GROMACS .gro file of C-alpha atoms in nm:
model
  356
    1MET     CA    1  -1.154  -1.332  -1.015
    2LYS     CA    2  -0.997  -1.042  -0.828
    3MET     CA    3  -0.671  -1.238  -0.819
    4LEU     CA    4  -0.667  -1.265  -1.199
    5LEU     CA    5  -0.741  -0.897  -1.253
    6ILE     CA    6  -0.479  -0.770  -1.008
    7SER     CA    7  -0.200  -1.013  -1.095
    8THR     CA    8  -0.243  -1.007  -1.473
    9VAL     CA    9  -0.447  -0.714  -1.604
   10SER     CA   10  -0.313  -0.459  -1.355
   11ALA     CA   11   0.041  -0.586  -1.412
   12PHE     CA   12  -0.004  -0.542  -1.788
   13PHE     CA   13  -0.103  -0.177  -1.762
   14LYS     CA   14   0.166  -0.106  -1.502
   15GLN     CA   15   0.443  -0.248  -1.719
   16ARG     CA   16   0.314  -0.072  -2.031
   17THR     CA   17   0.259   0.267  -1.869
   18GLY     CA   18   0.522   0.436  -2.084
   19THR     CA   19   0.369   0.302  -2.404
   20PHE     CA   20   0.022   0.423  -2.312
   21LEU     CA   21   0.157   0.763  -2.210
   22VAL     CA   22   0.317   0.799  -2.553
   23LEU     CA   23  -0.013   0.700  -2.719
   24LEU     CA   24  -0.201   0.954  -2.508
   25GLY     CA   25   0.051   1.218  -2.610
   26ILE     CA   26  -0.001   1.134  -2.978
   27LEU     CA   27  -0.380   1.116  -2.958
   28PHE     CA   28  -0.429   1.436  -2.759
   29GLY     CA   29  -0.115   1.625  -2.850
   30PHE     CA   30  -0.101   1.587  -3.228
   31LEU     CA   31  -0.456   1.499  -3.332
   32SER     CA   32  -0.728   1.759  -3.305
   33ALA     CA   33  -1.098   1.691  -3.239
   34ASN     CA   34  -1.174   1.720  -3.612
   35GLU     CA   35  -0.909   1.459  -3.694
   36HIS     CA   36  -1.046   1.220  -3.432
   37HIS     CA   37  -1.391   1.266  -3.584
   38ALA     CA   38  -1.257   1.207  -3.935
   39PHE     CA   39  -1.095   0.878  -3.829
   40ALA     CA   40  -1.419   0.763  -3.664
   41VAL     CA   41  -1.622   0.847  -3.976
   42PHE     CA   42  -1.370   0.660  -4.191
   43PHE     CA   43  -1.400   0.350  -3.973
   44LEU     CA   44  -1.778   0.367  -3.995
   45THR     CA   45  -1.825   0.457  -4.361
   46GLY     CA   46  -1.503   0.375  -4.547
   47GLY     CA   47  -1.486   0.074  -4.778
   48TYR     CA   48  -1.206  -0.076  -4.572
   49GLY     CA   49  -1.280   0.118  -4.253
   50MET     CA   50  -1.406  -0.172  -4.044
   51ILE     CA   51  -1.132  -0.401  -4.173
   52ALA     CA   52  -0.867  -0.146  -4.072
   53LEU     CA   53  -1.033  -0.103  -3.732
   54PHE     CA   54  -1.041  -0.477  -3.673
   55GLY     CA   55  -0.678  -0.505  -3.782
   56ILE     CA   56  -0.569  -0.242  -3.528
   57TRP     CA   57  -0.771  -0.405  -3.253
   58LEU     CA   58  -0.638  -0.748  -3.345
   59VAL     CA   59  -0.276  -0.630  -3.319
   60TYR     CA   60  -0.345  -0.490  -2.972
   61THR     CA   61  -0.520  -0.813  -2.869
   62LEU     CA   62  -0.227  -1.026  -2.989
   63PHE     CA   63   0.001  -0.799  -2.789
   64CYS     CA   64  -0.212  -0.869  -2.480
   65ALA     CA   65  -0.216  -1.243  -2.555
   66GLN     CA   66   0.162  -1.251  -2.585
   67PHE     CA   67   0.193  -1.077  -2.248
   68LEU     CA   68  -0.051  -1.323  -2.091
   69ALA     CA   69   0.124  -1.631  -2.228
   70THR     CA   70   0.469  -1.503  -2.128
   71THR     CA   71   0.378  -1.375  -1.784
   72TRP     CA   72   0.209  -1.695  -1.672
   73LYS     CA   73   0.538  -1.880  -1.729
   74LEU     CA   74   0.705  -1.696  -1.444
   75PRO     CA   75   0.762  -1.883  -1.115
   76GLU     CA   76   0.556  -1.632  -0.915
   77TYR     CA   77   0.253  -1.718  -1.128
   78THR     CA   78   0.240  -2.089  -1.044
   79PHE     CA   79  -0.074  -2.021  -0.838
   80VAL     CA   80  -0.260  -1.944  -1.163
   81PHE     CA   81  -0.256  -2.309  -1.262
   82HIS     CA   82  -0.489  -2.392  -0.974
   83ALA     CA   83  -0.756  -2.245  -1.203
   84ARG     CA   84  -0.768  -2.588  -1.368
   85THR     CA   85  -0.975  -2.702  -1.070
   86TRP     CA   86  -1.254  -2.458  -1.156
   87PRO     CA   87  -1.553  -2.592  -1.352
   88ALA     CA   88  -1.532  -2.523  -1.724
   89PHE     CA   89  -1.818  -2.270  -1.726
   90ILE     CA   90  -1.676  -2.069  -1.434
   91ARG     CA   91  -1.329  -2.078  -1.588
   92ALA     CA   92  -1.461  -1.949  -1.922
   93ARG     CA   93  -1.660  -1.673  -1.752
   94ARG     CA   94  -1.368  -1.555  -1.541
   95PHE     CA   95  -1.124  -1.563  -1.831
   96SER     CA   96  -1.376  -1.360  -2.036
   97VAL     CA   97  -1.392  -1.094  -1.764
   98GLN     CA   98  -1.011  -1.091  -1.761
   99ALA     CA   99  -1.019  -1.041  -2.139
  100LEU     CA  100  -1.252  -0.744  -2.096
  101GLY     CA  101  -0.997  -0.598  -1.856
  102PHE     CA  102  -0.727  -0.624  -2.121
  103LEU     CA  103  -0.956  -0.473  -2.386
  104GLN     CA  104  -1.052  -0.161  -2.190
  105PRO     CA  105  -0.899   0.086  -2.441
  106ILE     CA  106  -1.088  -0.084  -2.723
  107LEU     CA  107  -1.414  -0.074  -2.527
  108TYR     CA  108  -1.369   0.297  -2.459
  109TYR     CA  109  -1.311   0.366  -2.826
  110GLY     CA  110  -1.622   0.165  -2.907
  111VAL     CA  111  -1.821   0.403  -2.685
  112TYR     CA  112  -1.669   0.695  -2.878
  113LEU     CA  113  -1.773   0.535  -3.207
  114LEU     CA  114  -2.124   0.490  -3.066
  115ILE     CA  115  -2.140   0.863  -2.983
  116ILE     CA  116  -2.021   0.953  -3.334
  117GLY     CA  117  -2.271   0.707  -3.482
  118ILE     CA  118  -2.558   0.871  -3.294
  119GLN     CA  119  -2.436   1.221  -3.381
  120ASP     CA  120  -2.388   1.152  -3.754
  121LYS     CA  121  -2.679   0.904  -3.784
  122LEU     CA  122  -2.451   0.612  -3.870
  123LEU     CA  123  -2.579   0.356  -3.620
  124ASP     CA  124  -2.654   0.108  -3.901
  125ARG     CA  125  -2.277   0.093  -3.972
  126LEU     CA  126  -2.189   0.012  -3.613
  127TRP     CA  127  -2.307  -0.351  -3.595
  128PRO     CA  128  -1.970  -0.519  -3.687
  129ILE     CA  129  -1.819  -0.395  -3.361
  130ILE     CA  130  -2.012  -0.652  -3.156
  131PRO     CA  131  -1.870  -0.953  -3.349
  132PHE     CA  132  -1.525  -0.792  -3.327
  133TYR     CA  133  -1.554  -0.776  -2.949
  134MET     CA  134  -1.667  -1.139  -2.932
  135ILE     CA  135  -1.376  -1.259  -3.147
  136LEU     CA  136  -1.116  -1.067  -2.947
  137ILE     CA  137  -1.258  -1.182  -2.612
  138LEU     CA  138  -1.260  -1.539  -2.739
  139LEU     CA  139  -0.898  -1.509  -2.852
  140LEU     CA  140  -0.778  -1.396  -2.509
  141THR     CA  141  -0.995  -1.657  -2.334
  142ILE     CA  142  -0.849  -1.937  -2.548
  143THR     CA  143  -0.496  -1.806  -2.479
  144ALA     CA  144  -0.555  -1.823  -2.104
  145GLU     CA  145  -0.710  -2.169  -2.131
  146CYS     CA  146  -0.421  -2.304  -2.337
  147ARG     CA  147  -0.166  -2.163  -2.094
  148ILE     CA  148  -0.315  -2.327  -1.785
  149ARG     CA  149  -0.350  -2.656  -1.973
  150ASN     CA  150   0.016  -2.644  -2.081
  151PRO     CA  151   0.211  -2.493  -1.791
  152VAL     CA  152   0.577  -2.406  -1.838
  153LEU     CA  153   0.727  -2.384  -1.492
  154TYR     CA  154   1.064  -2.240  -1.580
  155VAL     CA  155   1.207  -1.911  -1.697
  156PRO     CA  156   1.448  -1.903  -1.993
  157VAL     CA  157   1.788  -1.764  -1.899
  158LYS     CA  158   1.855  -1.440  -2.078
  159GLY     CA  159   2.193  -1.387  -2.234
  160LYS     CA  160   2.404  -1.082  -2.178
  161SER     CA  161   2.290  -0.773  -2.356
  162ILE     CA  162   2.515  -0.666  -2.644
  163ILE     CA  163   2.411  -0.301  -2.619
  164LYS     CA  164   2.427  -0.138  -2.279
  165TRP     CA  165   2.264   0.190  -2.190
  166PRO     CA  166   2.557   0.434  -2.162
  167VAL     CA  167   2.383   0.686  -1.934
  168ARG     CA  168   2.364   0.620  -1.563
  169ARG     CA  169   2.049   0.685  -1.367
  170PRO     CA  170   2.078   1.041  -1.239
  171ALA     CA  171   2.110   1.102  -0.866
  172SER     CA  172   1.800   1.320  -0.859
  173TRP     CA  173   1.500   1.316  -0.625
  174LEU     CA  174   1.285   1.440  -0.912
  175TYR     CA  175   1.391   1.154  -1.140
  176TRP     CA  176   1.348   0.891  -0.867
  177SER     CA  177   1.002   1.023  -0.781
  178LEU     CA  178   0.877   1.016  -1.140
  179GLU     CA  179   1.038   0.676  -1.201
  180TRP     CA  180   0.859   0.534  -0.895
  181LEU     CA  181   0.532   0.687  -1.012
  182VAL     CA  182   0.565   0.522  -1.354
  183ARG     CA  183   0.686   0.185  -1.225
  184GLU     CA  184   0.468   0.137  -0.917
  185ARG     CA  185   0.165   0.356  -0.976
  186GLY     CA  186   0.129   0.315  -1.350
  187ILE     CA  187  -0.248   0.264  -1.353
  188THR     CA  188  -0.308   0.565  -1.129
  189LEU     CA  189  -0.084   0.770  -1.358
  190LEU     CA  190  -0.269   0.658  -1.672
  191VAL     CA  191  -0.616   0.713  -1.530
  192GLY     CA  192  -0.521   1.050  -1.381
  193LYS     CA  193  -0.363   1.184  -1.698
  194LEU     CA  194  -0.634   1.042  -1.924
  195GLY     CA  195  -0.908   1.211  -1.718
  196ALA     CA  196  -0.723   1.543  -1.705
  197MET     CA  197  -0.648   1.541  -2.078
  198LEU     CA  198  -1.008   1.453  -2.165
  199VAL     CA  199  -1.138   1.741  -1.951
  200ALA     CA  200  -0.883   1.974  -2.113
  201ALA     CA  201  -0.985   1.863  -2.463
  202GLY     CA  202  -1.355   1.899  -2.375
  203THR     CA  203  -1.296   2.247  -2.234
  204MET     CA  204  -1.123   2.361  -2.551
  205LEU     CA  205  -1.392   2.201  -2.767
  206TYR     CA  206  -1.664   2.387  -2.578
  207TYR     CA  207  -1.461   2.709  -2.583
  208SER     CA  208  -1.443   2.696  -2.962
  209THR     CA  209  -1.825   2.681  -2.996
  210GLY     CA  210  -1.882   3.042  -2.887
  211GLU     CA  211  -1.728   3.369  -2.784
  212TYR     CA  212  -1.594   3.340  -2.428
  213ASP     CA  213  -1.326   3.516  -2.232
  214ILE     CA  214  -1.049   3.344  -2.037
  215ARG     CA  215  -1.277   3.276  -1.739
  216MET     CA  216  -1.445   2.984  -1.912
  217PRO     CA  217  -1.124   2.784  -1.986
  218ALA     CA  218  -0.989   2.887  -1.644
  219VAL     CA  219  -1.276   2.710  -1.467
  220GLY     CA  220  -1.251   2.403  -1.692
  221MET     CA  221  -0.874   2.377  -1.664
  222SER     CA  222  -0.890   2.425  -1.287
  223LEU     CA  223  -1.096   2.107  -1.273
  224ALA     CA  224  -0.856   1.933  -1.513
  225TYR     CA  225  -0.556   2.027  -1.301
  226LEU     CA  226  -0.737   1.925  -0.983
  227LEU     CA  227  -0.781   1.575  -1.126
  228ASN     CA  228  -0.406   1.531  -1.070
  229LEU     CA  229  -0.471   1.528  -0.697
  230GLY     CA  230  -0.450   1.147  -0.692
  231LEU     CA  231  -0.099   1.165  -0.836
  232SER     CA  232  -0.010   1.435  -0.586
  233PHE     CA  233  -0.123   1.206  -0.305
  234GLU     CA  234   0.092   0.923  -0.443
  235LEU     CA  235   0.393   1.157  -0.440
  236TYR     CA  236   0.314   1.244  -0.079
  237ARG     CA  237   0.312   0.873   0.007
  238TRP     CA  238   0.638   0.825  -0.181
  239GLU     CA  239   0.805   1.096   0.018
  240GLY     CA  240   0.650   1.007   0.354
  241GLU     CA  241   0.627   0.625   0.341
  242ILE     CA  242   0.855   0.486   0.070
  243TRP     CA  243   1.155   0.720   0.052
  244LEU     CA  244   1.203   0.709   0.429
  245TRP     CA  245   1.576   0.771   0.435
  246GLY     CA  246   1.513   1.110   0.281
  247ARG     CA  247   1.390   1.231   0.619
  248SER     CA  248   1.741   1.212   0.761
  249LEU     CA  249   1.902   1.409   0.478
  250PRO     CA  250   1.998   1.768   0.563
  251VAL     CA  251   1.782   1.921   0.292
  252PRO     CA  252   1.659   2.279   0.352
  253VAL     CA  253   1.285   2.320   0.363
  254TRP     CA  254   1.298   2.563   0.068
  255VAL     CA  255   1.467   2.297  -0.143
  256ARG     CA  256   1.187   2.057  -0.054
  257TRP     CA  257   0.934   2.320  -0.157
  258GLY     CA  258   1.114   2.368  -0.488
  259ARG     CA  259   1.107   1.993  -0.551
  260ILE     CA  260   0.733   1.982  -0.496
  261VAL     CA  261   0.681   2.274  -0.733
  262MET     CA  262   0.900   2.117  -1.003
  263VAL     CA  263   0.740   1.773  -0.989
  264HIS     CA  264   0.391   1.924  -1.018
  265PHE     CA  265   0.523   2.145  -1.297
  266LEU     CA  266   0.603   1.828  -1.493
  267LEU     CA  267   0.279   1.652  -1.396
  268ILE     CA  268   0.050   1.910  -1.554
  269LEU     CA  269   0.246   1.958  -1.875
  270PRO     CA  270   0.042   1.704  -2.083
  271GLU     CA  271  -0.299   1.872  -2.041
  272THR     CA  272  -0.135   2.213  -2.085
  273LEU     CA  273   0.007   2.096  -2.418
  274VAL     CA  274  -0.345   1.985  -2.515
  275ILE     CA  275  -0.484   2.337  -2.478
  276LEU     CA  276  -0.174   2.484  -2.643
  277ARG     CA  277  -0.214   2.243  -2.934
  278SER     CA  278  -0.579   2.345  -2.983
  279GLY     CA  279  -0.467   2.697  -3.082
  280ALA     CA  280  -0.777   2.854  -2.929
  281LEU     CA  281  -0.579   3.050  -2.668
  282HIS     CA  282  -0.273   3.271  -2.695
  283PHE     CA  283   0.051   3.159  -2.535
  284THR     CA  284   0.018   3.421  -2.260
  285GLU     CA  285  -0.329   3.293  -2.171
  286VAL     CA  286  -0.206   2.933  -2.162
  287ALA     CA  287   0.080   3.044  -1.936
  288GLN     CA  288  -0.168   3.202  -1.695
  289LEU     CA  289  -0.370   2.880  -1.680
  290PHE     CA  290  -0.052   2.681  -1.632
  291PHE     CA  291   0.066   2.883  -1.333
  292LEU     CA  292  -0.283   2.873  -1.188
  293GLY     CA  293  -0.276   2.493  -1.216
  294ILE     CA  294   0.059   2.471  -1.036
  295THR     CA  295  -0.078   2.688  -0.756
  296ILE     CA  296  -0.389   2.472  -0.720
  297LEU     CA  297  -0.185   2.153  -0.685
  298ILE     CA  298   0.075   2.304  -0.451
  299ILE     CA  299  -0.192   2.428  -0.210
  300SER     CA  300  -0.372   2.091  -0.231
  301HIS     CA  301  -0.043   1.917  -0.157
  302LEU     CA  302   0.009   2.145   0.141
  303TYR     CA  303  -0.325   2.028   0.280
  304LEU     CA  304  -0.193   1.671   0.270
  305TYR     CA  305   0.107   1.779   0.477
  306LYS     CA  306  -0.115   1.958   0.726
  307ARG     CA  307  -0.338   1.654   0.779
  308SER     CA  308  -0.053   1.399   0.752
  309GLY     CA  309  -0.224   1.220   0.467
  310LEU     CA  310  -0.565   1.211   0.306
  311PRO     CA  311  -0.842   1.246   0.570
  312GLU     CA  312  -1.196   1.125   0.519
  313ASN     CA  313  -1.337   1.475   0.469
  314ALA     CA  314  -1.077   1.574   0.210
  315ILE     CA  315  -1.327   1.559  -0.077
  316GLN     CA  316  -1.542   1.821   0.093
  317VAL     CA  317  -1.240   2.048   0.149
  318PHE     CA  318  -1.126   2.025  -0.212
  319LEU     CA  319  -1.484   2.066  -0.340
  320PHE     CA  320  -1.543   2.386  -0.143
  321GLY     CA  321  -1.198   2.507  -0.244
  322PHE     CA  322  -1.284   2.453  -0.611
  323ILE     CA  323  -1.614   2.637  -0.566
  324GLY     CA  324  -1.433   2.928  -0.400
  325LEU     CA  325  -1.175   2.941  -0.679
  326THR     CA  326  -1.455   2.937  -0.938
  327LEU     CA  327  -1.621   3.234  -0.772
  328LEU     CA  328  -1.292   3.426  -0.771
  329ILE     CA  329  -1.248   3.356  -1.142
  330LEU     CA  330  -1.608   3.455  -1.227
  331TYR     CA  331  -1.567   3.784  -1.041
  332LYS     CA  332  -1.284   3.867  -1.282
  333ILE     CA  333  -1.000   3.846  -1.033
  334PRO     CA  334  -0.682   3.827  -1.250
  335LEU     CA  335  -0.553   3.472  -1.279
  336LEU     CA  336  -0.192   3.577  -1.225
  337LEU     CA  337  -0.292   3.757  -0.904
  338ILE     CA  338  -0.466   3.443  -0.775
  339ALA     CA  339  -0.165   3.230  -0.868
  340ALA     CA  340   0.084   3.473  -0.711
  341LEU     CA  341  -0.109   3.496  -0.384
  342GLY     CA  342  -0.141   3.117  -0.374
  343MET     CA  343   0.232   3.067  -0.423
  344LEU     CA  344   0.314   3.324  -0.155
  345PHE     CA  345   0.080   3.144   0.083
  346SER     CA  346   0.250   2.811   0.006
  347LEU     CA  347   0.592   2.968   0.077
  348TYR     CA  348   0.461   3.091   0.412
  349ALA     CA  349   0.279   2.769   0.513
  350PHE     CA  350   0.516   2.503   0.382
  351PRO     CA  351   0.782   2.534   0.658
  352LYS     CA  352   0.506   2.506   0.922
  353TRP     CA  353   0.306   2.221   0.770
  354CYS     CA  354   0.583   2.006   0.619
  355LYS     CA  355   0.644   1.733   0.880
  356ILE     CA  356   0.855   1.498   0.664
   0.00000   0.00000   0.00000
């Protein structure tokens, strides 16, 4: 079962990372909370709402089925056809679990519809979702069963591309790092950004319910930015374990510090655009939160350098650090002052702690 999930479901989300990132940008960057709610109410109450919802889900499921049928043709997937030796019941159960893995975005949206149904007292309109799930799971299960019963153990030879990309890959550490993150750590990237953007959207939603000063979004966004720590750790591994030949390059330590700042600058842009899109804060306030977020991640990244990786007690360190930062914010210490002191500390500590 684990073999199916890692080799097929994980590979699907890794290869489609860019697509899902674009969808996240559209959903959280262009659609507000009211628009999300309006779509959910339309699906639950509109005359053709459930039909439209099923149509969207069906297109996504067919997309997953096409990936499954195509991928299992590749030579490296010949091991999958040993699944024919499993008993029929076990095979159906395991293929159903694999289908649930493919349908994770749909399942999450179903939970959102359930919340809206409870909030707006529309639970009686929610019952078609269960048959929809059963049909989509059955479709992916049948696709997997048909593929292992009719193996195609060859790969069609692709012809030469008529249109060639005219731009060469830039010789840039920043580009190579982000490309590696998208290609090799796609699931981590999706989960990290989805969590951070959800926390950012929730913070702005709560901020709009009352009269608060900047301390409230500062605490919420500090948590959202801290959720990028997993991506920061992957970048540390890239620099320390994957991009090994970079150690021998004569790069000044200040250039390395600037690279780290720039890559984290790009990492936290999506959730920053979420709070900017909400319109609840002025641009100057968003800029303060943005620079505070960069400082949080730079100092956290420095801790990885100091400990040469992620130690077992890292969660405690980051937790107490977050609590300390929250206290500083609640005592009305200016955010720009906190960010400036943090950046100065990183400039002082980076040459001593950077061992790469």
